[in-house]
Coordinates of C-alpha atoms in Angstrom, one line a residue:
X1 CA 15.4 -0.3 9.7
X2 CA 14.2 2.4 12.1
X3 CA 14.8 6.0 11.3
X4 CA 14.2 9.3 13.1
X5 CA 15.8 12.5 12.0
X6 CA 19.2 11.9 10.5
X7 CA 19.9 8.6 12.3
X8 CA 19.3 4.9 11.9
X9 CA 18.6 3.0 15.1
X10 CA 19.7 -0.7 15.7
X11 CA 20.1 -3.4 18.3
X12 CA 16.6 -3.3 20.0
X13 CA 16.6 -4.1 23.7
X14 CA 13.2 -3.3 25.1
X15 CA 9.6 -2.9 23.8
X16 CA 7.2 -0.6 25.7
X17 CA 3.6 -0.1 24.7
X18 CA 0.2 0.7 26.2
X19 CA -3.4 0.2 25.0
X20 CA -5.2 2.1 27.8
X21 CA -4.7 5.5 29.5
X22 CA -4.3 4.0 32.9
X23 CA -1.1 2.4 31.8
X24 CA 0.5 5.6 30.5
X25 CA 2.1 6.9 33.7
X26 CA 3.9 3.6 34.3
X27 CA 5.1 3.5 30.6
X28 CA 6.5 7.0 30.8
X29 CA 8.3 6.0 34.1
X30 CA 9.9 3.0 32.3
X31 CA 10.9 5.3 29.4
X32 CA 12.6 7.7 31.7
X33 CA 14.3 4.9 33.4
X34 CA 15.6 3.2 30.3
X35 CA 16.7 6.4 28.5
X36 CA 20.1 6.2 30.2
X37 CA 20.8 2.9 28.4
X38 CA 20.4 4.0 24.8
X39 CA 17.8 5.5 22.5
X40 CA 14.1 5.2 22.9
X41 CA 12.3 5.7 19.5
X42 CA 8.6 5.7 19.3
X43 CA 5.2 7.4 19.1
X44 CA 2.3 8.6 21.2
X45 CA -1.1 8.4 19.5
X46 CA -3.5 11.4 19.3
X47 CA -6.0 9.4 21.4
X48 CA -3.6 9.4 24.3
X49 CA -4.3 13.2 24.6
X50 CA -5.6 14.9 27.7
X51 CA -3.9 12.5 30.1
X52 CA -6.1 13.9 32.9
X53 CA -9.1 12.0 31.4
X54 CA -8.6 8.7 33.2
X55 CA -10.8 6.6 30.9
X56 CA -10.7 2.9 31.6
X57 CA -11.4 1.5 28.1
X58 CA -8.9 -0.6 26.2
X59 CA -8.0 0.8 22.8
X60 CA -7.7 -1.5 19.7
X61 CA -4.5 0.3 18.7
X62 CA -1.5 1.3 20.9
X63 CA -1.7 4.7 22.6
X64 CA 2.0 4.6 23.1
X65 CA 4.8 2.5 21.7
X66 CA 8.6 2.8 22.2
X67 CA 11.6 0.6 21.5
X68 CA 14.9 0.9 23.3
X69 CA 17.8 0.7 20.9
X70 CA 21.4 0.3 21.9
X71 CA 23.0 2.0 18.9
X72 CA 22.4 4.6 16.2
X73 CA 24.4 5.6 13.1
X74 CA 24.1 8.4 10.6
X75 CA 21.6 8.0 7.9
X76 CA 23.6 7.7 4.7
X77 CA 22.4 8.8 1.3
X78 CA 23.6 5.5 -0.2
X79 CA 21.2 3.6 2.0
X80 CA 18.2 5.6 0.5
X81 CA 18.6 4.4 -3.1
X82 CA 15.7 2.2 -4.5
X83 CA 14.6 1.0 -7.9
X84 CA 11.0 1.0 -6.8
X85 CA 8.8 3.9 -7.8
X86 CA 6.1 5.0 -5.4
X87 CA 2.9 6.4 -7.0
X88 CA -0.1 5.2 -5.0
X89 CA -3.5 4.1 -6.0
X90 CA -6.2 6.2 -4.3
X91 CA -8.5 3.8 -2.5
X92 CA -10.4 6.5 -0.6
X93 CA -10.0 10.2 -1.5
X94 CA -11.0 13.4 0.1
X95 CA -14.7 13.7 0.5
X96 CA -15.8 17.2 -0.5
X97 CA -19.5 16.8 0.4
X98 CA -18.6 15.4 3.8
X99 CA -16.1 18.2 4.4
X100 CA -18.7 20.8 3.6
X101 CA -21.2 19.2 6.0
X102 CA -18.7 19.0 8.9
X103 CA -17.4 22.5 8.2
X104 CA -20.9 23.9 8.7
X105 CA -21.1 22.2 12.0
X106 CA -17.8 23.7 13.0
X107 CA -19.2 27.1 12.1
X108 CA -22.1 26.5 14.5
X109 CA -19.7 25.8 17.3
X110 CA -17.7 28.9 16.5
X111 CA -20.9 31.0 16.5
X112 CA -21.9 29.5 19.9
X113 CA -18.6 30.3 21.4
X114 CA -17.7 26.7 22.1
X115 CA -14.4 27.1 20.3
X116 CA -12.2 29.8 18.6
X117 CA -10.5 27.5 16.2
X118 CA -10.9 23.8 15.1
X119 CA -8.4 21.8 13.2
X120 CA -10.7 19.7 11.0
X121 CA -9.1 16.7 9.3
X122 CA -10.0 14.0 6.8
X123 CA -8.2 10.7 6.0
X124 CA -7.4 9.3 2.6
X125 CA -6.5 5.6 2.0
X126 CA -3.7 4.6 -0.4
X127 CA -2.4 1.4 -1.8
X128 CA 1.0 0.7 -3.4
X129 CA 3.1 -2.2 -4.8
X130 CA 6.0 -0.7 -2.8
X131 CA 7.1 -1.8 0.6
X132 CA 7.0 0.7 3.4
X133 CA 10.7 1.4 3.5
X134 CA 10.7 1.9 -0.3
X135 CA 7.9 4.4 0.1
X136 CA 9.9 6.2 2.8
X137 CA 12.9 6.4 0.5
X138 CA 10.8 7.6 -2.5
X139 CA 9.1 10.4 -0.5
X140 CA 12.4 11.5 1.1
X141 CA 13.8 12.1 -2.4
X142 CA 11.0 14.5 -3.0
X143 CA 10.8 16.2 0.4
X144 CA 13.4 15.8 3.1
X145 CA 12.6 17.1 6.5
X146 CA 14.5 17.4 9.9
X147 CA 11.9 15.2 11.6
X148 CA 11.5 12.3 9.1
X149 CA 10.7 8.9 10.6
X150 CA 10.3 5.3 9.5
X151 CA 9.1 2.9 12.2
X152 CA 7.7 -0.6 11.9
X153 CA 6.5 -2.6 14.8
X154 CA 4.1 -5.7 15.2
X155 CA 1.3 -3.1 15.5
X156 CA 1.9 -0.4 12.9
X157 CA 4.2 0.9 10.1
X158 CA 4.8 4.6 10.1
X159 CA 6.3 6.8 7.3
X160 CA 6.5 10.4 8.4
X161 CA 7.9 13.3 6.5
X162 CA 6.7 15.9 9.0
X163 CA 8.3 19.3 8.9
X164 CA 6.8 20.3 12.2
X165 CA 8.6 20.2 15.6
X166 CA 6.4 19.4 18.5
X167 CA 9.1 20.1 21.1
X168 CA 12.8 19.4 21.8
X169 CA 14.2 19.1 25.2
X170 CA 17.9 19.6 26.2
X171 CA 18.5 19.1 29.9
X172 CA 15.9 21.6 31.3
X173 CA 15.4 23.8 28.2
X174 CA 12.4 23.2 26.0
X175 CA 11.7 24.6 22.5
X176 CA 8.4 24.5 20.6
X177 CA 7.8 25.5 17.0
X178 CA 4.1 25.6 16.1
X179 CA 3.3 25.7 12.4
X180 CA 0.1 27.4 11.2
X181 CA -0.6 29.2 7.9
X182 CA 0.0 27.6 4.4
X183 CA 0.2 28.8 0.8
X184 CA 1.3 26.9 -2.3
X185 CA 4.6 27.4 -4.1
X186 CA 4.5 29.5 -7.3
X187 CA 4.9 28.3 -10.8
X188 CA 8.0 30.5 -11.2
X189 CA 10.4 32.5 -9.0
X190 CA 8.3 35.7 -9.4
X191 CA 5.0 34.0 -8.5
X192 CA 6.7 32.1 -5.7
X193 CA 8.1 35.3 -4.2
X194 CA 4.6 36.9 -4.5
X195 CA 2.9 33.9 -2.7
X196 CA 5.5 34.1 0.1
X197 CA 4.7 37.8 0.6
X198 CA 1.0 37.1 0.5
X199 CA 1.3 34.6 3.3
X200 CA 3.3 37.0 5.4
X201 CA 0.4 39.6 5.1
X202 CA -2.5 37.1 5.3
X203 CA -4.6 38.2 8.3
X204 CA -6.2 34.8 8.6
X205 CA -2.9 32.9 8.8
X206 CA -1.4 35.5 11.1
X207 CA -4.4 35.3 13.5
X208 CA -4.4 31.5 13.4
X209 CA -0.7 31.3 14.2
X210 CA -0.8 33.8 17.0
X211 CA -3.9 32.0 18.5
X212 CA -1.8 28.7 18.6
X213 CA 1.2 30.5 20.0
X214 CA -1.1 31.8 22.8
X215 CA -2.4 28.3 23.4
X216 CA 1.1 26.8 23.6
X217 CA 2.1 29.6 26.0
X218 CA -0.7 28.6 28.3
X219 CA 0.2 24.9 28.0
X220 CA 3.9 25.4 28.7
X221 CA 3.4 27.9 31.5
X222 CA 1.9 25.1 33.6
X223 CA 5.4 23.6 34.0
X224 CA 7.8 26.3 33.0
X225 CA 10.0 28.1 35.5
X226 CA 8.7 31.6 36.2
X227 CA 9.9 34.3 33.8
X228 CA 11.7 31.9 31.5
X229 CA 9.0 31.6 28.8
X230 CA 10.0 33.6 25.7
X231 CA 8.8 33.9 22.1
X232 CA 12.0 33.6 20.1
X233 CA 10.5 34.3 16.7
X234 CA 7.0 35.0 15.4
X235 CA 5.4 34.3 12.0
X236 CA 8.6 33.2 10.2
X237 CA 8.1 31.7 6.7
X238 CA 9.6 28.3 5.9
X239 CA 9.7 27.0 2.4
X240 CA 9.1 23.4 1.3
X241 CA 8.9 21.8 -2.2
X242 CA 5.2 22.2 -2.6
X243 CA 4.3 25.0 -0.1
X244 CA 5.3 27.8 2.2
X245 CA 4.4 27.6 5.9
X246 CA 4.3 30.1 8.8
X247 CA 6.2 29.1 11.9
X248 CA 6.8 30.6 15.3
X249 CA 9.2 29.6 18.1
X250 CA 8.8 29.5 21.9
X251 CA 11.4 28.6 24.6
X252 CA 11.2 28.0 28.3
X253 CA 13.0 26.2 31.2
X254 CA 11.3 23.2 32.8
X255 CA 13.7 22.0 35.6
X256 CA 12.9 18.8 37.4
X257 CA 9.9 18.0 35.2
X258 CA 9.4 14.4 34.2
X259 CA 8.5 13.4 30.6
X260 CA 5.1 12.4 31.8
X261 CA 4.5 15.9 33.3
X262 CA 5.7 17.5 30.0
X263 CA 3.4 15.4 27.9
X264 CA 0.5 15.9 30.3
X265 CA 0.8 19.7 29.9
X266 CA 1.5 19.8 26.1
X267 CA 0.1 16.8 24.4
X268 CA -1.4 16.8 21.8
X269 CA 0.1 19.9 20.2
X270 CA -2.4 22.8 19.9
X271 CA -1.5 23.3 16.3
X272 CA -3.5 20.2 15.4
X273 CA -6.4 20.6 17.8
X274 CA -7.5 24.2 18.0
X275 CA -8.4 26.4 20.9
X276 CA -9.4 26.0 23.6
X277 CA -7.8 22.6 23.5
X278 CA -10.1 20.5 25.8
X279 CA -13.5 21.6 24.4
X280 CA -12.2 21.6 20.8
X281 CA -10.9 18.0 21.1
X282 CA -14.4 17.0 22.1
X283 CA -15.9 18.7 19.1
X284 CA -13.3 17.0 16.8
X285 CA -14.1 13.6 18.3
X286 CA -17.9 14.1 17.6
X287 CA -17.3 15.4 14.0
X288 CA -14.5 13.2 12.7
X289 CA -15.9 9.9 14.0
X290 CA -12.6 8.1 13.7
X291 CA -9.3 7.7 15.5
X292 CA -6.5 9.8 14.2
X293 CA -4.0 7.4 15.6
X294 CA -0.3 8.3 15.1
X295 CA -1.4 11.2 12.9
X296 CA -1.5 14.4 15.0
X297 CA 0.2 12.6 17.9
X298 CA 3.9 12.7 18.4
X299 CA 6.9 10.7 17.0
X300 CA 10.3 11.1 18.5
X301 CA 13.5 9.9 20.3
X302 CA 14.5 10.1 24.0
X303 CA 17.9 9.8 25.5
X304 CA 19.4 10.5 28.9
X305 CA 19.4 14.3 28.7
X306 CA 17.5 15.0 25.5
X307 CA 14.2 14.4 23.7
X308 CA 12.9 15.5 20.3
X309 CA 9.4 15.0 18.9
X310 CA 7.7 15.9 15.7
X311 CA 4.0 16.5 15.1
X312 CA 3.1 13.7 12.7
X313 CA 1.6 15.6 9.8
X314 CA 2.4 14.4 6.2
X315 CA 2.5 10.9 7.7
X316 CA 1.4 7.5 6.3
X317 CA 0.5 4.7 8.7
X318 CA -0.6 1.1 8.1
X319 CA -1.9 -0.9 11.0
X320 CA -1.5 -4.6 11.4
X321 CA -4.0 -6.5 9.1
X322 CA -4.6 -3.6 6.8
X323 CA -3.6 -3.6 3.1
X324 CA -3.6 0.2 2.7
X325 CA -1.9 3.2 4.2
X326 CA -3.8 6.0 6.0
X327 CA -2.9 9.6 5.4
X328 CA -4.6 12.3 7.4
X329 CA -4.7 15.9 6.3
X330 CA -6.4 19.0 7.9
X331 CA -6.5 22.7 8.3
X332 CA -7.5 25.2 11.0
X333 CA -11.0 26.7 10.8
X334 CA -11.8 30.1 12.3
X335 CA -14.9 32.3 12.0
X336 CA -13.9 33.9 8.7
X337 CA -12.8 30.7 7.0
X338 CA -14.5 29.6 3.8
X339 CA -15.0 25.9 3.2
X340 CA -13.8 26.0 -0.4
X341 CA -10.5 27.5 0.5
X342 CA -10.0 25.1 3.4
X343 CA -10.7 22.1 1.2
X344 CA -8.2 23.4 -1.3
X345 CA -5.7 23.5 1.5
X346 CA -6.3 19.8 2.2
X347 CA -5.7 19.1 -1.5
X348 CA -2.5 21.1 -1.4
X349 CA -1.2 19.3 1.6
X350 CA -1.8 15.9 -0.1
X351 CA -0.1 17.0 -3.3
X352 CA 3.4 15.8 -2.4
X353 CA 2.1 12.2 -2.6
X354 CA 1.0 12.7 -6.2
X355 CA 3.7 14.6 -8.2
X356 CA 2.0 14.7 -11.6
X357 CA 5.3 14.9 -13.5
X358 CA 4.0 12.6 -16.2
X359 CA 0.9 12.1 -18.4
X360 CA -1.3 9.1 -18.8
X361 CA -1.0 7.7 -22.3
X362 CA -3.0 5.5 -24.7
X363 CA -1.9 4.5 -28.2
X364 CA -4.9 3.5 -30.3
X365 CA -5.0 2.2 -33.9
X366 CA -7.5 4.3 -35.9
X367 CA -8.7 4.2 -39.5
X368 CA -11.4 6.4 -41.0
X369 CA -13.7 7.2 -38.0
X370 CA -13.1 3.9 -36.3
X371 CA -10.7 2.8 -33.6
X372 CA -9.5 -0.7 -32.6
X373 CA -10.4 -1.8 -29.0
X374 CA -11.4 1.8 -28.2
X375 CA -13.6 0.8 -25.2
X376 CA -10.7 -1.2 -23.7
X377 CA -8.3 1.8 -24.0
X378 CA -10.8 4.3 -22.5
X379 CA -11.7 1.9 -19.7
X380 CA -8.0 1.6 -18.8
X381 CA -7.3 5.3 -19.1
X382 CA -10.3 6.2 -16.8
X383 CA -9.3 3.6 -14.2
X384 CA -5.7 5.0 -14.1
X385 CA -7.0 8.5 -13.9
X386 CA -9.2 7.7 -10.9
X387 CA -6.6 5.5 -9.2
X388 CA -3.9 8.1 -9.6
X389 CA -5.9 11.2 -8.8
X390 CA -5.9 12.8 -12.3
X391 CA -8.7 15.2 -13.2
X392 CA -10.3 14.2 -16.5
X393 CA -12.9 15.8 -18.8
X394 CA -16.4 14.4 -18.8
X395 CA -16.2 13.7 -22.5
X396 CA -13.9 10.7 -21.8
X397 CA -16.4 9.0 -19.5
X398 CA -19.3 9.9 -21.8
X399 CA -17.4 8.4 -24.8
X400 CA -16.6 5.2 -22.9
X401 CA -20.3 4.8 -21.8
X402 CA -21.4 5.1 -25.4
X403 CA -19.3 2.1 -26.5
X404 CA -20.3 -1.6 -26.4
X405 CA -17.1 -3.7 -26.4
X406 CA -17.6 -5.4 -29.9
X407 CA -14.7 -7.8 -29.3
X408 CA -15.6 -9.3 -25.9
X409 CA -14.2 -12.7 -27.0
X410 CA -12.0 -14.3 -29.6
X411 CA -12.8 -17.9 -30.6
X412 CA -9.3 -18.8 -31.8
X413 CA -5.7 -17.8 -31.0
X414 CA -3.9 -17.3 -34.2
X415 CA -1.7 -14.8 -35.9
X416 CA -4.1 -11.9 -35.6
X417 CA -3.6 -8.5 -37.3
X418 CA -6.2 -5.8 -36.5
X419 CA -6.0 -4.2 -39.9
X420 CA -7.1 -7.5 -41.5
X421 CA -9.9 -8.0 -39.0
X422 CA -13.5 -6.8 -39.2
X423 CA -13.9 -7.5 -35.4
X424 CA -12.8 -5.1 -32.7
X425 CA -13.3 -1.9 -34.5
X426 CA -15.6 0.7 -32.8
X427 CA -17.0 3.9 -34.2
X428 CA -15.3 6.9 -32.6
X429 CA -17.9 8.8 -30.6
X430 CA -18.9 12.2 -31.9
X431 CA -17.4 13.9 -28.8
X432 CA -13.9 12.7 -29.8
X433 CA -14.2 13.1 -33.6
X434 CA -13.3 16.8 -33.7
X435 CA -9.9 16.0 -32.2
X436 CA -9.0 13.6 -35.1
X437 CA -8.0 13.9 -38.7
X438 CA -10.1 11.5 -40.7
X439 CA -7.9 9.3 -43.0
X440 CA -8.6 6.0 -44.7
X441 CA -5.0 5.1 -44.1
X442 CA -4.3 3.6 -40.7
X443 CA -2.6 5.8 -38.1
X444 CA -1.8 5.7 -34.4
X445 CA -3.7 8.0 -32.1
X446 CA -1.8 9.1 -29.0
X447 CA -4.2 10.2 -26.3
X448 CA -2.4 12.0 -23.4
X449 CA -4.0 13.1 -20.2
X450 CA -2.2 15.5 -17.8
X451 CA -3.6 18.8 -16.6
X452 CA -5.4 18.9 -20.0
X453 CA -6.2 16.2 -22.6
X454 CA -4.2 16.2 -25.7
X455 CA -4.5 14.1 -29.0
X456 CA -1.9 13.5 -31.7
X457 CA -1.9 11.2 -34.7
X458 CA 1.3 9.6 -36.0
X459 CA 1.8 7.3 -39.0
X460 CA 1.3 3.6 -38.7
X461 CA 4.6 2.0 -39.8
X462 CA 5.2 -1.6 -40.8
X463 CA 7.1 -4.1 -38.7
X464 CA 10.7 -4.7 -39.9
X465 CA 11.6 -7.6 -37.6
X466 CA 10.0 -10.6 -35.8
X467 CA 13.0 -11.0 -33.5
X468 CA 13.0 -10.4 -29.8
X469 CA 15.9 -10.3 -27.2
X470 CA 16.3 -10.4 -23.5
X471 CA 16.8 -7.0 -21.9
X472 CA 20.1 -6.6 -20.0
X473 CA 18.5 -4.7 -17.2
X474 CA 15.6 -5.7 -15.0
X475 CA 12.5 -3.8 -13.9
X476 CA 11.3 -3.7 -10.3
X477 CA 7.9 -5.2 -9.6
X478 CA 7.3 -2.6 -6.9
X479 CA 7.3 0.2 -9.4
X480 CA 3.7 1.5 -9.1
X481 CA 3.7 3.0 -12.6
X482 CA 4.5 -0.3 -14.3
X483 CA 0.8 -1.0 -13.8
X484 CA -0.4 2.1 -15.7
X485 CA 0.5 3.3 -19.2
X486 CA 2.3 6.7 -18.8
X487 CA 4.9 8.9 -20.4
X488 CA 7.4 7.7 -17.8
X489 CA 9.3 4.9 -19.4
X490 CA 12.7 5.1 -17.8
X491 CA 12.4 1.5 -16.6
X492 CA 12.6 0.4 -20.3
X493 CA 16.3 1.1 -20.9
X494 CA 17.0 -0.8 -24.2
X495 CA 17.0 1.3 -27.4
X496 CA 15.3 -0.1 -30.5
X497 CA 16.7 -0.8 -34.0
X498 CA 15.3 -2.4 -37.1
X499 CA 16.7 -5.8 -36.2
X500 CA 14.7 -6.2 -32.9
X501 CA 10.9 -5.9 -32.6
X502 CA 10.9 -6.0 -28.7
X503 CA 13.0 -6.6 -25.6
X504 CA 11.7 -9.1 -23.0
X505 CA 12.2 -7.8 -19.4
X506 CA 12.4 -9.7 -16.1
X507 CA 11.8 -8.4 -12.6
X508 CA 14.2 -8.3 -9.5
X509 CA 13.2 -12.0 -8.8
X510 CA 14.0 -13.2 -12.3
X511 CA 10.3 -13.6 -13.3
X512 CA 9.6 -12.6 -16.9
X513 CA 7.3 -9.6 -17.0
X514 CA 6.7 -8.0 -20.4
X515 CA 8.2 -6.5 -23.5
X516 CA 8.7 -2.7 -23.7
X517 CA 6.0 -2.4 -26.3
X518 CA 4.0 -5.6 -25.9
X519 CA 2.9 -8.4 -23.6
X520 CA 4.4 -11.8 -23.8
X521 CA 2.7 -15.1 -24.5
X522 CA 4.3 -18.5 -24.9
X523 CA 3.1 -21.9 -26.0
X524 CA 4.2 -24.6 -23.6
X525 CA 2.8 -28.1 -23.3
X526 CA 0.0 -27.0 -25.7
X527 CA -1.1 -24.3 -23.3
X528 CA -0.8 -20.6 -24.0
X529 CA 0.7 -18.8 -21.0
X530 CA 1.4 -15.1 -20.1
X531 CA 3.0 -13.6 -17.0
X532 CA 0.6 -12.5 -14.2
X533 CA 0.2 -8.8 -13.4
X534 CA 1.8 -9.4 -10.0
X535 CA 5.2 -9.9 -11.7
X536 CA 5.1 -6.3 -12.7
X537 CA 3.5 -5.4 -16.0
X538 CA 1.0 -3.3 -17.9
X539 CA -2.3 -5.1 -18.5
X540 CA -2.4 -4.6 -22.3
X541 CA -5.8 -4.3 -24.0
X542 CA -5.1 -7.2 -26.4
X543 CA -3.9 -9.3 -23.4
X544 CA -7.2 -8.5 -21.6
X545 CA -9.2 -9.7 -24.7
X546 CA -7.3 -13.0 -24.7
X547 CA -7.8 -13.5 -21.0
X548 CA -11.5 -12.7 -21.2
X549 CA -11.7 -15.2 -24.1
X550 CA -10.0 -17.8 -21.9
X551 CA -7.5 -18.5 -24.7
X552 CA -4.5 -17.7 -22.5
X553 CA -3.7 -18.3 -18.8
X554 CA -1.6 -16.4 -16.3
X555 CA 1.5 -18.2 -14.8
X556 CA 4.8 -17.1 -13.5
X557 CA 7.4 -17.5 -16.2
X558 CA 11.2 -17.6 -16.2
X559 CA 13.8 -17.1 -18.9
X560 CA 14.2 -20.8 -19.2
X561 CA 10.4 -21.0 -20.1
X562 CA 11.0 -18.6 -22.9
X563 CA 14.0 -20.5 -24.1
X564 CA 12.2 -23.8 -24.1
X565 CA 8.8 -22.5 -25.4
X566 CA 7.3 -24.2 -28.4
X567 CA 6.3 -20.7 -29.7
X568 CA 6.7 -17.1 -28.5
X569 CA 4.2 -14.3 -29.2
X570 CA 4.2 -10.6 -28.7
X571 CA 0.8 -9.1 -28.4
X572 CA -0.6 -5.6 -28.4
X573 CA -3.6 -3.7 -29.7
X574 CA -1.6 -2.0 -32.5
X575 CA -0.1 -5.1 -34.1
X576 CA -2.3 -7.8 -32.7
X577 CA -0.7 -11.3 -32.2
X578 CA 2.8 -11.6 -33.7
X579 CA 4.8 -14.8 -33.5
X580 CA 8.5 -14.0 -32.8
X581 CA 11.8 -15.8 -32.3
X582 CA 14.7 -15.1 -30.0
X583 CA 17.6 -13.2 -31.5
X584 CA 20.0 -14.5 -28.9
X585 CA 20.1 -17.1 -26.1
X586 CA 22.3 -15.5 -23.5
X587 CA 21.6 -15.2 -19.7
X588 CA 19.9 -18.6 -19.4
X589 CA 19.8 -18.7 -15.6
X590 CA 16.5 -19.0 -13.8

C-alpha cells in the first residue's frame, strides 16, 4: 500500500533510484518522461540538496527514489481501521546537553555573520510492535494532513504526516507555502485563542517567517517568468491538533522549466535549512554530524501536467536492516533565540507521537508498612516511564534503589498465596510511607503515574471463583500498550462476575496470551509453560519471579494446549499462584 495525499497508488511499473548526485539529472529526465504513463510517487533525500555541488561519492542510502504506478484510487476511511495501538518505546530521546552545545556553536556563526538563521535538528529513535502501515493508520487518526504519505521500498519505509507544502505545480504555475513559527495549543478554548493571538504578534516568529519568504523569493526568482512572482498571503495561522503554525504563500509562473531545473533552484526548502541557504547547509552538516535522509527532503507525486511535494517534517523513516524508526525534529535559530525555548519547541513537535491520554499503573499488595514484590513493581514502572517518555519524580528511582529483591528465586512451584508467605515482602521506603495509610489488614495500593504521581488504597477482597473462561474477542499482539501496565484496558472487553475469576485471551494468530488480570501457566508433560511476551502480554511481576527461578518456561500456547493441560494456573502478585479450571470448553480450534 503506497499513499500520498488522499490517494492509494497501485500497479507499479518502473522503479527509479539514485545513490550519487551525478546520476540525478538522468533520473529526473526519466521521471519527466514516464510521468505521461501514470503516477510517479517518491522522495528526494535532503542530502541531494544543492544539485550544483557535483560530488562524486556514492551514498549508502538513496538520494532519490520514485516508483511509477499505473493506477490510483481514493483513500477510504474503511481502509484505515486497525486493532493495533501505536505507542512507541523511546530508544534514543532528545539530548538536551548536546542541543545546548550545538546551539552555542550556532550563536557563534550568527555573531560572525556566517548565517542569519539556522534550522538545527535532532533525531530520536523509536521502536514499536506495530508494522509501518499500522503506525501510519494510528497516527492518521490523531492528525490527518493534506500531504500524508506512506511509502515502502526495498531501501526505506516512510510514514509522513507532514502539514507543510514544499511546492505544487499545475502546468506552469507553481505555489509554495513555507511554514515557520510555532506555538502549542491551549488547554481550553480561551487559552487556545490567546496562544493563537500570541503567535500572530510574536516578533521572533514573524521575522523568521519573513526571512524564509525572502529566501524562497530569491530561489524561485531564478526560474520564474518576470513579474509573475507574488506573495498571496503572509503570516497566516494554521491550527493542528497539538500546535498552531504560521504559514505564508507564494506563487509564480515557471514556463518551459523541467522538474530538474525546479528542484535545482528550490531544493531543499529554505524553511528547513535557514538563510543564506548554501552557507547554512554547510554549518548544519558540520554541527549535526548525521544524514537527515528523507526528513527535510521532499515526498510527492508527479503526473503529466502536475506535481505536488511536501516538506517531510513529522516523518518517521526506517531504513533497510534497522529495527527502529528515525524521527527528526528541529527549529529555526536566530540571534535572539534562547536555547531553552528552542528545545521546548522540539519537545512540542514530538508530542503527537506520545499522546499521554492514560496513566501508568501498578497494583501492589500491602500490609502494615510492607509491600509484596515492591522492587519488581517499581522496576517495571520506571522502565515503562523511560520507554514511553513519562516524567517521574526522583522519589520513585530512589525508592527502587533502596530495595534488595528479597524474592529473587522460588524453590518450588506450588499453590502460593502472598499473604501466607514470609518471603517477598519488602519494607516500604520512608519516601513512600507518607502516601500510605498504615493498616494491619491487607489492602491494594494503586500507584498511578501521569503528569503527577498518585496513590490510592482499596480493600483486598477474597476470591469467589477458581473458574476461568476463554474470551470471545481477541487482542492484537501489535498493540504497544499490551506490554506496559496502564489505565488503558479497552482490549480486555469481557466483564467480570462472581462466577469467573479470569478470562483467557488469544491474539490475532490464535496464540494464547494472558488473562485480563493474570498471567497463564499450564502443566503439560510435567513441564510448566507460559506464553512468551512476543505473543502480546504484560510481563507480570509474579511471572518474572517464576521465570527467574527457572520454574516455568516460555512457549507459544494455543487453546488446544489449555484444553488438554494437566493443570491450569493464574498467577499475579496480588493473589500468587492459583490453580483454576475451565468453565466452558467452546471455541476449540487451533
